[in-house]
Amino acid sequence: MRKPFLLKFLLAAVLLLGNTAFASDSDVEEGKDKKTEIKEFIEHHLQDSHYFNLYGTTDEHGKVHHVGIPLPVILWDNGLKVFSSSKFHHGEEVAEVDGNYYKLYHSKIYKTDAEGTITYDEEHHPTNVRPLDFSITKSVVMMLVTGLLLLWLFSSLAKSYAKNNSVPTGAGRFFEPIVLYIRDDIAIANIGEKKYKRYMPFLLTVFFFIWFLNMFGLTPLGVNVTGNIAVTTALAVIVFLITNFTGTKDYWKHIFDPLGDGMPWYGKIIIYIILVPIEILGLFIKPFALLIRLYANMTAGHVVLMSLVGLIFIFKSWVGGPLSFGLSFAISLIEVLVALLQAYIFTMLAALYFGFASEEHDHDHEHEEEAELAHL
Amino acid sequence: MEKLVNDFSFGLFFWQIILFVLLLLLLRKFAWKPILNAVNDREEGIKDALAAAENAKKEMQNVTADSEKLLQEARAEREAMLKEAREIKDKMIAESKDQAKAEGDKMIKQAQATIESEKKAAVADIKNQVAELSVEIAEKVIKEQLSNKDKQLKLVDDMLGDIKLN
C-alpha cells in the first residue's frame, strides 16, 4: 500500500513544477511592456473566472485562442437569465439574452447597450450596472469538485471501517491520524472533552475543505479559491454564526458584563462604556481576522510564485531562467506547507472561538446544556 | 480595502455558503459520524480488551495460587499420614513386645512352678526312698544288731537326723 502513495506524492511534485507552464501565453504580444503584462496576468489569475481555462495559445496574427470549458452564467436581472459563458467570447463580444446586453470586462459582467459600450468614471472604474451574478464560475466548479472528492474519499473511508472491523486501510491510514489529530489536539484541546463532539463535523469539514482547495490552487489548474475574499468571508460567516448560536450564558455574560460581580455598578458603568463596545467589536474582529488571514496568505503565495515564474520571461537568460525556476520550485514546496498550515490555523482558531463560546464557569446550568445538546 | 470590496463577488459567496453547508451536512451524515464512531468503538474495544487481559492475568494468578495451596495441603496430608503410620507401627511393635514378654514371663513362671512341684515331688520321693532305705537299713541293722535294742533305736534316730539335715 506504501508504494502507490509515494507515486502520488511524486505526481503531485511534478504537477507543482507544471506551474511554469502558466506564463507561456503571456510571452508573445509585442509592444506591450512585459512587466505590466505579467502583472495583469497575475491579477487575472487571482480573480475568479467564467471559464475553466486549461491553457491559451496565440496564433501568428497575435490572436489568443483559449482552450477550456465555458461555464454556465446565471444572472438575476429582473428575472433569472441562464446562458453559457461562451457567448462572451472571452470578453470580446457582447452577449444578448432576452433583449438585454451583457459584456465581460475584467472577469466581471456588466449590463451594456447593443454595442457593448462601457462608461468609466474618472478613476477608470466602469459605471455600468452590474447584475447580480450567481454564475457557476471556476471557483464554484472547484468547490464542487473538492466537495465531491471529500465526500467520496471520506464516505468510502467510513465504509471501509464498517467492512474491516474498524481498521483503516489504504488512504485511511493517511487520513485517520489527521482526523484523530483534529479531534485530540484541536477540538478536545480547545473546546473540552464535554462539548467537542458537536463541533467536530464542522472542524473536520473546514480543515479538509481548505486544505484540499489550497492544494488544488498549487496545481497547474491554478484555481485560487481559498485566495478569494468571497470564499473566506463565507467560511468566516459560518464560524461567526456557529460561535454565537452555540454561545453559553457565560459567553454572553463575559461580553456584556466582563467584570462580573466583583465591582459595584457605578464603578462598572464608566468602564463598560469603553469595554462593552470593544467586546462587541471583538465578536466581529475574530472571524474577520480569520477571513483576511486565509485570503492574504493564499493570495500572497500565488503572487510570489507567479512573479518568480514571470521573472523567467523578464530575464530571458541562461542565469535568470534556472535561478527563478529554482526559486519558484523552493517557494512551491513552502506553499505546500503553507497550504496545510493555513488550513490548520483556520481550524485551530475556529476551535478556539468555539471553545470560548461553549465555556462554562459554574455547573448550575448543566441540565439546560444537556437539553440543548439533545435538541441539536 | 476598496479592491477587496470590489473583488467581493456575492454570487461566489452565495454558492460557497450553500455548497459548504451542504457538504457539511452530507459529510456529517456519511463520513464524520461513522468514522468517529468507528474510531471511538475501536478505542473502547482496545480498552476493554486490555482490561479483560488484565483480569485474565489476575485469574490465572489466582488459579496458580490455588493449585499451589492444594499441593501444599496434599503434601501436609501425606506427611501426617506417614507420621501416623509410623506411630501405629511403633505402637504395634511395642505392644507385641509387651505381649511376648508377658507370655514369656507367664511361661517362665509356669516352668518355675512345675520345677517347684517336681522338686517337691522329687523331695517327697527321696523322702519315701530314704524312709524305705532307712527301713531296709533298719531291717539289716536290726537283723545284724538285734541284740542291742538301745543301740538300734539310737542308730535310727541319728540316721533320720542326718537325712533331714541333707
Coordinates of C-alpha atoms in Angstrom, one line a residue:
Chain A
M1 CA 0.0 0.0 0.0
R2 CA 3.0 2.3 0.5
K3 CA 4.3 2.4 -3.0
P4 CA 1.2 4.0 -4.7
F5 CA 1.3 6.7 -2.1
L6 CA 4.9 7.6 -2.9
L7 CA 3.9 7.6 -6.6
K8 CA 1.0 10.0 -5.8
F9 CA 3.4 12.4 -4.0
L10 CA 5.8 12.3 -6.8
L11 CA 3.0 13.0 -9.2
A12 CA 2.0 16.0 -7.1
A13 CA 5.5 17.3 -7.2
V14 CA 5.6 17.0 -10.9
L15 CA 2.3 18.8 -11.1
L16 CA 3.7 21.6 -8.9
L17 CA 6.5 22.0 -11.3
G18 CA 3.9 22.4 -14.0
N19 CA 3.2 25.8 -12.7
T20 CA 5.8 27.1 -15.0
A21 CA 3.6 26.3 -18.0
F22 CA 1.4 29.1 -17.0
A23 CA 3.2 32.2 -18.1
S24 CA 3.8 30.8 -21.6
D25 CA 0.9 32.6 -23.3
S26 CA 2.0 36.0 -22.0
D27 CA 5.1 35.8 -24.0
V28 CA 4.1 36.9 -27.4
E29 CA 2.3 40.2 -27.8
E30 CA 4.8 42.8 -28.9
G31 CA 4.8 46.5 -28.0
K32 CA 3.4 45.8 -24.6
D33 CA 5.5 46.2 -21.5
K34 CA 6.5 42.7 -20.2
K35 CA 6.2 43.7 -16.6
T36 CA 2.7 45.2 -16.8
E37 CA 1.7 42.2 -18.9
I38 CA 2.9 39.8 -16.2
K39 CA 1.2 41.9 -13.5
E40 CA -2.1 41.8 -15.4
F41 CA -1.7 38.1 -15.9
I42 CA -1.2 37.5 -12.2
E43 CA -4.2 39.7 -11.4
H44 CA -6.3 37.9 -13.8
H45 CA -5.2 34.6 -12.4
L46 CA -6.1 35.7 -8.9
Q47 CA -9.6 36.5 -9.9
D48 CA -12.5 34.2 -10.4
S49 CA -13.4 33.4 -14.0
H50 CA -16.4 32.4 -16.0
Y51 CA -14.3 30.0 -18.0
F52 CA -12.4 26.9 -16.9
N53 CA -9.3 27.6 -18.9
L54 CA -6.7 24.9 -19.3
Y55 CA -4.3 26.9 -21.5
G56 CA -4.2 29.5 -24.2
T57 CA -2.3 29.7 -27.4
T58 CA -1.5 32.6 -29.7
D59 CA -1.6 32.2 -33.5
E60 CA 0.6 34.0 -36.0
H61 CA -1.8 37.0 -36.1
G62 CA -1.3 37.6 -32.4
K63 CA -4.8 36.4 -31.6
V64 CA -5.2 34.4 -28.4
H65 CA -7.0 31.1 -28.5
H66 CA -8.3 29.8 -25.2
V67 CA -8.6 26.1 -24.6
G68 CA -11.0 25.2 -21.8
I69 CA -14.6 24.8 -20.8
P70 CA -17.1 27.6 -20.9
L71 CA -19.2 27.6 -17.7
P72 CA -22.9 28.5 -17.2
V73 CA -23.7 32.1 -16.4
I74 CA -26.6 32.7 -14.1
L75 CA -27.7 36.3 -13.7
W76 CA -30.5 37.9 -11.7
D77 CA -31.6 40.9 -13.7
N78 CA -35.3 41.3 -13.4
G79 CA -35.7 37.6 -13.7
L80 CA -33.3 34.7 -13.9
K81 CA -31.1 34.6 -17.0
V82 CA -29.1 31.5 -17.7
F83 CA -26.7 31.1 -20.6
S84 CA -23.2 29.7 -21.5
S85 CA -20.2 31.9 -20.9
S86 CA -19.1 31.0 -24.4
K87 CA -21.4 33.8 -25.6
F88 CA -18.9 36.4 -24.2
H89 CA -16.1 35.0 -26.4
H90 CA -13.7 35.8 -23.5
G91 CA -14.9 39.4 -23.2
E92 CA -14.6 40.1 -26.9
E93 CA -18.2 40.1 -27.8
V94 CA -21.5 41.3 -26.3
A95 CA -23.9 38.6 -25.1
E96 CA -27.5 39.2 -25.9
V97 CA -30.1 37.5 -23.7
D98 CA -33.8 38.2 -23.7
G99 CA -33.2 41.7 -25.2
N100 CA -30.6 42.6 -22.6
Y101 CA -26.9 43.0 -23.4
Y102 CA -24.1 42.0 -21.2
K103 CA -20.3 42.4 -21.5
L104 CA -17.5 40.7 -19.7
Y105 CA -14.9 43.2 -18.5
H106 CA -12.0 42.1 -16.2
S107 CA -13.9 38.9 -15.3
K108 CA -17.0 40.8 -14.3
I109 CA -20.3 41.0 -16.1
Y110 CA -21.7 44.5 -16.8
K111 CA -25.0 45.5 -18.4
T112 CA -24.4 47.4 -21.6
D113 CA -26.2 48.6 -24.8
A114 CA -26.1 46.6 -28.0
E115 CA -22.6 47.9 -28.9
G116 CA -21.2 46.9 -25.6
T117 CA -20.0 50.4 -24.6
I118 CA -18.7 50.7 -21.1
T119 CA -18.6 54.1 -19.5
Y120 CA -15.9 54.9 -16.9
D121 CA -15.6 57.3 -14.0
E122 CA -12.5 59.5 -13.5
E123 CA -10.7 56.6 -11.8
H124 CA -11.3 54.3 -14.7
H125 CA -13.9 52.2 -12.9
P126 CA -16.8 51.1 -15.0
T127 CA -20.1 52.8 -14.1
N128 CA -22.3 50.3 -15.9
V129 CA -24.9 48.4 -13.9
R130 CA -23.7 45.0 -12.6
P131 CA -26.4 42.5 -12.4
L132 CA -26.4 40.0 -9.5
D133 CA -24.1 37.3 -10.7
F134 CA -24.8 33.7 -9.5
S135 CA -22.8 32.1 -12.2
I136 CA -21.1 28.7 -11.8
T137 CA -17.7 30.2 -12.0
K138 CA -14.3 28.4 -12.0
S139 CA -14.2 28.7 -8.2
V140 CA -17.7 27.2 -7.8
V141 CA -16.7 24.3 -10.1
M142 CA -13.6 23.7 -8.0
M143 CA -15.6 23.8 -4.8
L144 CA -18.0 21.3 -6.3
V145 CA -15.1 19.1 -7.3
T146 CA -13.5 19.3 -3.9
G147 CA -16.8 18.7 -2.2
L148 CA -17.4 15.6 -4.3
L149 CA -13.8 14.4 -3.7
L150 CA -14.2 14.8 0.0
L151 CA -17.5 13.1 0.0
W152 CA -16.2 10.2 -2.0
L153 CA -12.9 9.9 0.0
F154 CA -14.4 10.0 3.5
S155 CA -17.6 8.1 2.9
S156 CA -15.5 5.3 1.4
L157 CA -13.2 5.6 4.4
A158 CA -16.3 5.3 6.7
K159 CA -17.4 2.3 4.7
S160 CA -14.0 0.6 4.9
Y161 CA -14.3 0.9 8.7
A162 CA -17.5 -0.9 8.7
K163 CA -16.0 -3.6 6.4
N164 CA -12.7 -4.1 8.1
N165 CA -13.7 -4.1 11.7
S166 CA -12.7 -0.5 12.4
V167 CA -9.2 -0.9 11.0
P168 CA -8.3 1.7 8.4
T169 CA -6.9 0.6 5.0
G170 CA -5.3 2.3 2.1
A171 CA -5.8 6.1 2.1
G172 CA -7.5 5.8 5.5
R173 CA -4.1 5.1 7.1
F174 CA -3.0 8.5 5.9
F175 CA -6.2 10.4 6.8
E176 CA -7.1 8.7 10.1
P177 CA -4.2 10.2 12.0
I178 CA -5.2 13.7 10.7
V179 CA -8.8 13.1 11.8
L180 CA -7.6 12.0 15.2
Y181 CA -5.2 14.9 15.4
I182 CA -8.1 17.3 14.8
R183 CA -10.1 15.5 17.4
D184 CA -7.5 15.3 20.1
D185 CA -5.3 18.3 19.6
I186 CA -7.6 20.8 18.1
A187 CA -11.2 20.0 19.2
I188 CA -10.7 18.5 22.7
A189 CA -7.7 20.7 23.5
N190 CA -9.7 23.9 22.8
I191 CA -13.3 23.0 23.4
G192 CA -13.0 20.4 26.1
E193 CA -14.0 16.8 26.5
K194 CA -17.6 17.5 27.2
K195 CA -18.7 19.6 24.3
Y196 CA -16.2 19.0 21.4
K197 CA -18.4 16.4 19.7
R198 CA -21.0 18.8 18.2
Y199 CA -18.3 20.9 16.6
M200 CA -16.3 18.0 15.2
P201 CA -18.2 17.8 11.8
F202 CA -17.6 21.5 11.1
L203 CA -13.9 21.4 12.1
L204 CA -13.1 18.3 10.1
T205 CA -15.0 19.6 7.0
V206 CA -13.5 23.1 7.1
F207 CA -10.0 21.7 7.6
F208 CA -10.1 19.3 4.7
F209 CA -12.1 21.7 2.5
I210 CA -9.5 24.5 2.9
W211 CA -6.5 22.1 2.7
F212 CA -7.7 20.4 -0.5
L213 CA -8.6 23.7 -2.1
N214 CA -5.2 25.2 -1.2
M215 CA -3.5 22.1 -2.7
F216 CA -5.7 22.4 -5.9
G217 CA -4.5 26.0 -6.0
L218 CA -0.9 24.8 -6.4
T219 CA -1.7 22.6 -9.3
P220 CA -1.4 23.9 -12.9
L221 CA -5.2 24.2 -12.8
G222 CA -4.3 27.3 -10.8
V223 CA -7.6 27.9 -9.2
N224 CA -7.2 30.4 -6.4
V225 CA -10.4 29.5 -4.5
T226 CA -9.2 30.0 -0.9
G227 CA -7.5 33.2 -2.0
N228 CA -10.8 34.6 -3.0
I229 CA -12.2 37.1 -0.5
A230 CA -15.8 35.9 -1.0
V231 CA -14.9 32.3 -0.2
T232 CA -13.0 33.1 3.0
T233 CA -15.8 35.5 4.0
A234 CA -18.4 32.8 3.7
L235 CA -16.3 30.5 5.9
A236 CA -15.8 33.2 8.4
V237 CA -19.5 34.0 8.5
I238 CA -20.3 30.3 9.2
V239 CA -17.7 30.4 12.0
F240 CA -19.3 33.5 13.4
L241 CA -22.8 32.1 13.3
I242 CA -21.8 28.8 14.9
T243 CA -19.8 30.6 17.6
N244 CA -22.6 32.9 18.6
F245 CA -25.5 30.5 18.2
T246 CA -23.8 27.9 20.5
G247 CA -22.7 30.6 22.9
T248 CA -23.5 29.8 26.6
K249 CA -24.7 32.2 29.2
D250 CA -21.2 32.6 30.4
Y251 CA -20.0 33.6 27.0
W252 CA -22.6 36.4 26.7
K253 CA -22.0 37.4 30.3
H254 CA -18.4 37.8 29.5
I255 CA -19.2 40.1 26.7
F256 CA -21.8 42.3 28.4
D257 CA -20.5 42.0 31.9
P258 CA -16.9 41.2 31.7
L259 CA -16.0 42.2 35.3
G260 CA -18.7 40.2 36.8
D261 CA -20.0 40.8 40.4
G262 CA -16.6 41.9 41.7
M263 CA -17.3 45.6 41.3
P264 CA -20.2 47.9 42.3
W265 CA -22.5 49.0 39.4
Y266 CA -21.4 52.7 39.5
G267 CA -17.8 51.7 39.0
K268 CA -18.6 49.3 36.2
I269 CA -20.7 51.8 34.1
I270 CA -17.7 54.1 33.4
I271 CA -15.5 51.2 32.3
Y272 CA -18.2 49.5 30.4
I273 CA -18.8 52.5 28.2
I274 CA -15.4 51.6 26.7
L275 CA -15.2 47.9 27.4
V276 CA -18.5 46.6 26.1
P277 CA -18.2 48.1 22.6
I278 CA -14.7 46.7 22.4
E279 CA -16.0 43.2 23.4
I280 CA -18.8 43.5 20.8
L281 CA -16.3 44.6 18.2
G282 CA -14.2 41.6 19.2
L283 CA -17.1 39.4 18.1
F284 CA -16.7 40.6 14.6
I285 CA -13.0 41.1 14.5
K286 CA -12.2 37.5 15.4
P287 CA -13.9 36.0 12.3
F288 CA -12.7 39.0 10.2
A289 CA -9.1 38.2 11.1
L290 CA -9.8 34.6 10.0
L291 CA -11.0 35.6 6.6
I292 CA -8.3 38.1 6.0
R293 CA -5.5 35.7 7.2
L294 CA -6.6 32.9 4.8
Y295 CA -7.2 35.3 1.9
A296 CA -4.0 37.2 2.3
N297 CA -1.8 34.1 2.8
M298 CA -3.1 32.2 -0.2
T299 CA -3.1 35.3 -2.4
A300 CA 0.4 36.3 -1.4
G301 CA 1.6 32.8 -2.1
H302 CA 0.2 32.8 -5.6
V303 CA 1.5 36.3 -6.3
V304 CA 5.0 35.4 -5.2
L305 CA 5.0 32.1 -7.1
M306 CA 3.7 33.6 -10.3
S307 CA 6.0 36.6 -10.0
L308 CA 9.0 34.3 -9.7
V309 CA 7.8 32.3 -12.7
G310 CA 7.3 35.6 -14.6
L311 CA 10.9 36.6 -13.9
I312 CA 11.9 33.9 -16.4
F313 CA 10.3 36.0 -19.1
I314 CA 11.9 39.2 -18.0
F315 CA 15.4 37.9 -17.6
K316 CA 15.4 35.6 -20.7
S317 CA 18.9 34.5 -19.9
W318 CA 20.7 31.3 -19.0
V319 CA 21.2 32.5 -15.5
G320 CA 17.9 34.1 -14.7
G321 CA 15.8 31.2 -16.1
P322 CA 17.2 28.4 -13.9
L323 CA 17.5 30.8 -11.0
S324 CA 13.9 31.8 -11.0
F325 CA 12.9 28.2 -11.7
G326 CA 14.8 27.1 -8.7
L327 CA 13.4 29.8 -6.6
S328 CA 9.8 29.1 -7.7
F329 CA 10.3 25.4 -7.0
A330 CA 11.5 26.2 -3.5
I331 CA 8.6 28.5 -2.9
S332 CA 6.3 25.8 -4.3
L333 CA 7.5 23.4 -1.6
I334 CA 7.0 26.1 1.0
E335 CA 3.5 26.7 -0.4
V336 CA 2.7 23.0 0.1
L337 CA 3.5 23.6 3.8
V338 CA 1.5 26.8 3.9
A339 CA -1.5 25.1 2.3
L340 CA -1.6 22.7 5.3
L341 CA -0.6 25.3 7.8
Q342 CA -3.3 27.8 6.8
A343 CA -6.0 25.0 6.9
Y344 CA -4.6 24.1 10.4
I345 CA -4.6 27.7 11.6
F346 CA -8.2 28.3 10.4
T347 CA -9.4 25.2 12.1
M348 CA -7.4 25.8 15.2
L349 CA -8.7 29.4 15.6
A350 CA -12.3 28.3 14.8
A351 CA -12.0 25.7 17.6
L352 CA -10.6 28.3 19.9
Y353 CA -13.6 30.6 19.3
F354 CA -16.0 27.7 19.8
G355 CA -14.1 26.9 23.0
F356 CA -14.8 30.5 24.2
A357 CA -18.4 30.2 23.2
S358 CA -19.1 27.0 25.0
E359 CA -17.1 27.7 28.1
E360 CA -18.9 27.4 31.4
H361 CA -17.7 28.7 34.7
D362 CA -20.2 27.1 37.1
H363 CA -22.1 23.9 36.8
D364 CA -25.5 25.1 37.6
H365 CA -26.6 25.1 34.0
E366 CA -25.7 21.6 33.2
H367 CA -29.2 20.3 32.7
E368 CA -30.0 23.2 30.4
E369 CA -27.0 22.4 28.3
E370 CA -27.9 18.8 28.1
A371 CA -31.3 19.7 26.8
E372 CA -29.7 22.0 24.3
L373 CA -27.4 19.2 23.2
A374 CA -30.2 16.8 22.7
H375 CA -32.1 19.4 20.7
L376 CA -29.1 19.8 18.4
Chain B
M1 CA -9.7 47.8 1.0
E2 CA -11.5 49.2 -2.0
K3 CA -10.0 46.5 -4.1
L4 CA -11.2 43.9 -1.6
V5 CA -14.7 45.2 -1.7
N6 CA -14.6 45.4 -5.4
D7 CA -13.3 41.8 -5.7
F8 CA -16.0 40.5 -3.4
S9 CA -18.4 38.5 -5.5
F10 CA -21.8 38.0 -3.9
G11 CA -22.5 35.1 -6.3
L12 CA -19.5 33.2 -5.1
F13 CA -20.3 34.0 -1.5
F14 CA -23.8 32.6 -2.0
W15 CA -22.5 29.4 -3.7
Q16 CA -19.8 29.0 -1.1
I17 CA -22.4 29.1 1.8
I18 CA -24.8 26.8 0.0
L19 CA -22.1 24.3 -1.0
F20 CA -20.3 24.3 2.2
V21 CA -23.4 23.8 4.4
L22 CA -24.5 21.0 2.0
L23 CA -21.0 19.4 2.2
L24 CA -21.0 19.8 5.9
L25 CA -24.4 18.1 6.3
L26 CA -23.5 15.3 3.9
L27 CA -20.1 14.6 5.3
R28 CA -21.5 14.7 8.8
K29 CA -24.0 12.0 7.9
F30 CA -22.0 9.8 5.6
A31 CA -18.4 10.3 6.8
W32 CA -17.6 12.0 10.1
K33 CA -20.2 10.3 12.3
P34 CA -19.4 6.7 11.1
I35 CA -15.7 7.4 11.2
L36 CA -15.7 9.0 14.6
N37 CA -18.0 6.3 15.9
A38 CA -15.8 3.6 14.5
V39 CA -12.7 5.1 16.0
N40 CA -14.4 5.5 19.3
D41 CA -15.7 2.0 19.2
R42 CA -12.2 0.8 18.4
E43 CA -10.7 2.7 21.3
E44 CA -13.3 1.4 23.6
G45 CA -12.6 -2.1 22.3
I46 CA -8.9 -1.8 22.9
K47 CA -9.6 -0.5 26.4
D48 CA -12.0 -3.4 27.1
A49 CA -9.5 -5.9 25.7
L50 CA -6.7 -4.6 27.9
A51 CA -9.0 -4.8 30.9
A52 CA -10.0 -8.3 30.0
A53 CA -6.4 -9.4 29.6
E54 CA -5.6 -7.9 33.0
N55 CA -8.5 -9.8 34.5
A56 CA -7.4 -13.0 32.9
K57 CA -3.9 -12.5 34.2
K58 CA -5.2 -11.9 37.7
E59 CA -7.5 -15.0 37.5
M60 CA -4.5 -17.0 36.2
Q61 CA -2.6 -15.9 39.2
N62 CA -5.4 -16.9 41.5
V63 CA -5.6 -20.3 39.9
T64 CA -1.9 -20.8 40.3
A65 CA -2.1 -19.8 43.9
D66 CA -5.0 -22.2 44.5
S67 CA -3.1 -25.1 43.0
E68 CA -0.1 -24.2 45.0
K69 CA -2.2 -24.3 48.1
L70 CA -3.8 -27.6 47.1
L71 CA -0.3 -29.1 46.6
Q72 CA 0.8 -27.8 50.0
E73 CA -2.2 -29.3 51.6
A74 CA -1.7 -32.6 49.9
R75 CA 1.9 -32.6 51.0
A76 CA 1.0 -31.9 54.6
E77 CA -1.6 -34.6 54.5
R78 CA 0.9 -37.2 53.2
E79 CA 3.3 -36.1 55.9
A80 CA 0.6 -36.6 58.5
M81 CA -0.4 -40.0 57.1
L82 CA 3.2 -41.1 57.1
K83 CA 3.7 -40.0 60.7
E84 CA 0.5 -41.7 61.8
A85 CA 1.6 -44.9 60.1
R86 CA 4.9 -44.8 61.8
E87 CA 3.3 -44.2 65.1
I88 CA 0.9 -47.2 64.6
K89 CA 3.9 -49.3 63.6
D90 CA 5.8 -48.3 66.7
K91 CA 2.8 -48.9 68.8
M92 CA 2.2 -52.3 67.4
I93 CA 5.8 -53.3 67.8
A94 CA 5.8 -52.1 71.4
E95 CA 2.5 -54.0 72.1
S96 CA 3.7 -57.2 70.6
K97 CA 6.9 -56.9 72.6
D98 CA 4.9 -56.4 75.8
Q99 CA 2.7 -59.3 74.9
A100 CA 5.7 -61.5 74.2
K101 CA 7.3 -60.5 77.4
A102 CA 4.1 -61.2 79.3
E103 CA 3.8 -64.6 77.6
G104 CA 7.4 -65.4 78.4
D105 CA 7.1 -64.3 82.0
K106 CA 4.0 -66.5 82.3
M107 CA 5.8 -69.4 80.7
I108 CA 8.8 -68.9 83.0
K109 CA 6.5 -68.8 86.0
Q110 CA 4.7 -71.9 84.9
A111 CA 8.1 -73.6 84.4
Q112 CA 9.2 -72.4 87.8
A113 CA 6.0 -73.7 89.3
T114 CA 6.5 -77.0 87.5
I115 CA 10.1 -77.2 88.6
E116 CA 9.0 -76.4 92.2
S117 CA 6.3 -79.1 92.2
E118 CA 8.7 -81.5 90.5
K119 CA 11.2 -80.7 93.1
K120 CA 8.7 -81.2 95.9
A121 CA 7.6 -84.4 94.3
A122 CA 11.3 -85.4 94.0
V123 CA 12.0 -84.5 97.5
A124 CA 8.9 -86.4 98.7
D125 CA 10.1 -89.3 96.6
I126 CA 13.5 -89.1 98.1
K127 CA 12.0 -88.9 101.5
N128 CA 10.0 -92.0 100.7
Q129 CA 13.0 -93.7 99.3
V130 CA 15.0 -92.6 102.3
A131 CA 12.3 -93.9 104.6
E132 CA 12.3 -97.2 102.7
L133 CA 16.1 -97.2 102.7
S134 CA 16.0 -96.4 106.4
V135 CA 13.6 -99.3 106.9
E136 CA 15.8 -101.5 104.9
I137 CA 18.8 -100.3 106.8
A138 CA 17.0 -100.7 110.0
E139 CA 15.9 -104.2 109.0
K140 CA 19.5 -105.0 108.2
V141 CA 20.7 -103.3 111.3
I142 CA 18.0 -105.0 113.2
K143 CA 18.9 -108.3 111.7
E144 CA 22.5 -107.8 112.4
Q145 CA 22.3 -106.0 115.8
L146 CA 19.0 -107.1 117.2
S147 CA 20.7 -107.9 120.2
N148 CA 21.3 -104.4 121.3
K149 CA 17.9 -102.8 121.1
D150 CA 19.0 -99.5 122.5
K151 CA 21.7 -99.2 120.1
Q152 CA 19.3 -99.9 117.3
L153 CA 17.0 -97.1 118.2
K154 CA 19.8 -94.7 118.7
L155 CA 21.1 -95.5 115.3
V156 CA 17.7 -94.9 113.7
D157 CA 17.4 -91.6 115.3
D158 CA 20.8 -90.5 114.2
M159 CA 20.2 -91.5 110.7
L160 CA 16.9 -89.7 110.4
G161 CA 18.5 -86.6 111.8
D162 CA 21.3 -86.8 109.2
I163 CA 18.8 -87.2 106.3
K164 CA 16.8 -84.2 107.4
L165 CA 19.9 -82.1 107.5
N166 CA 20.6 -83.1 104.0

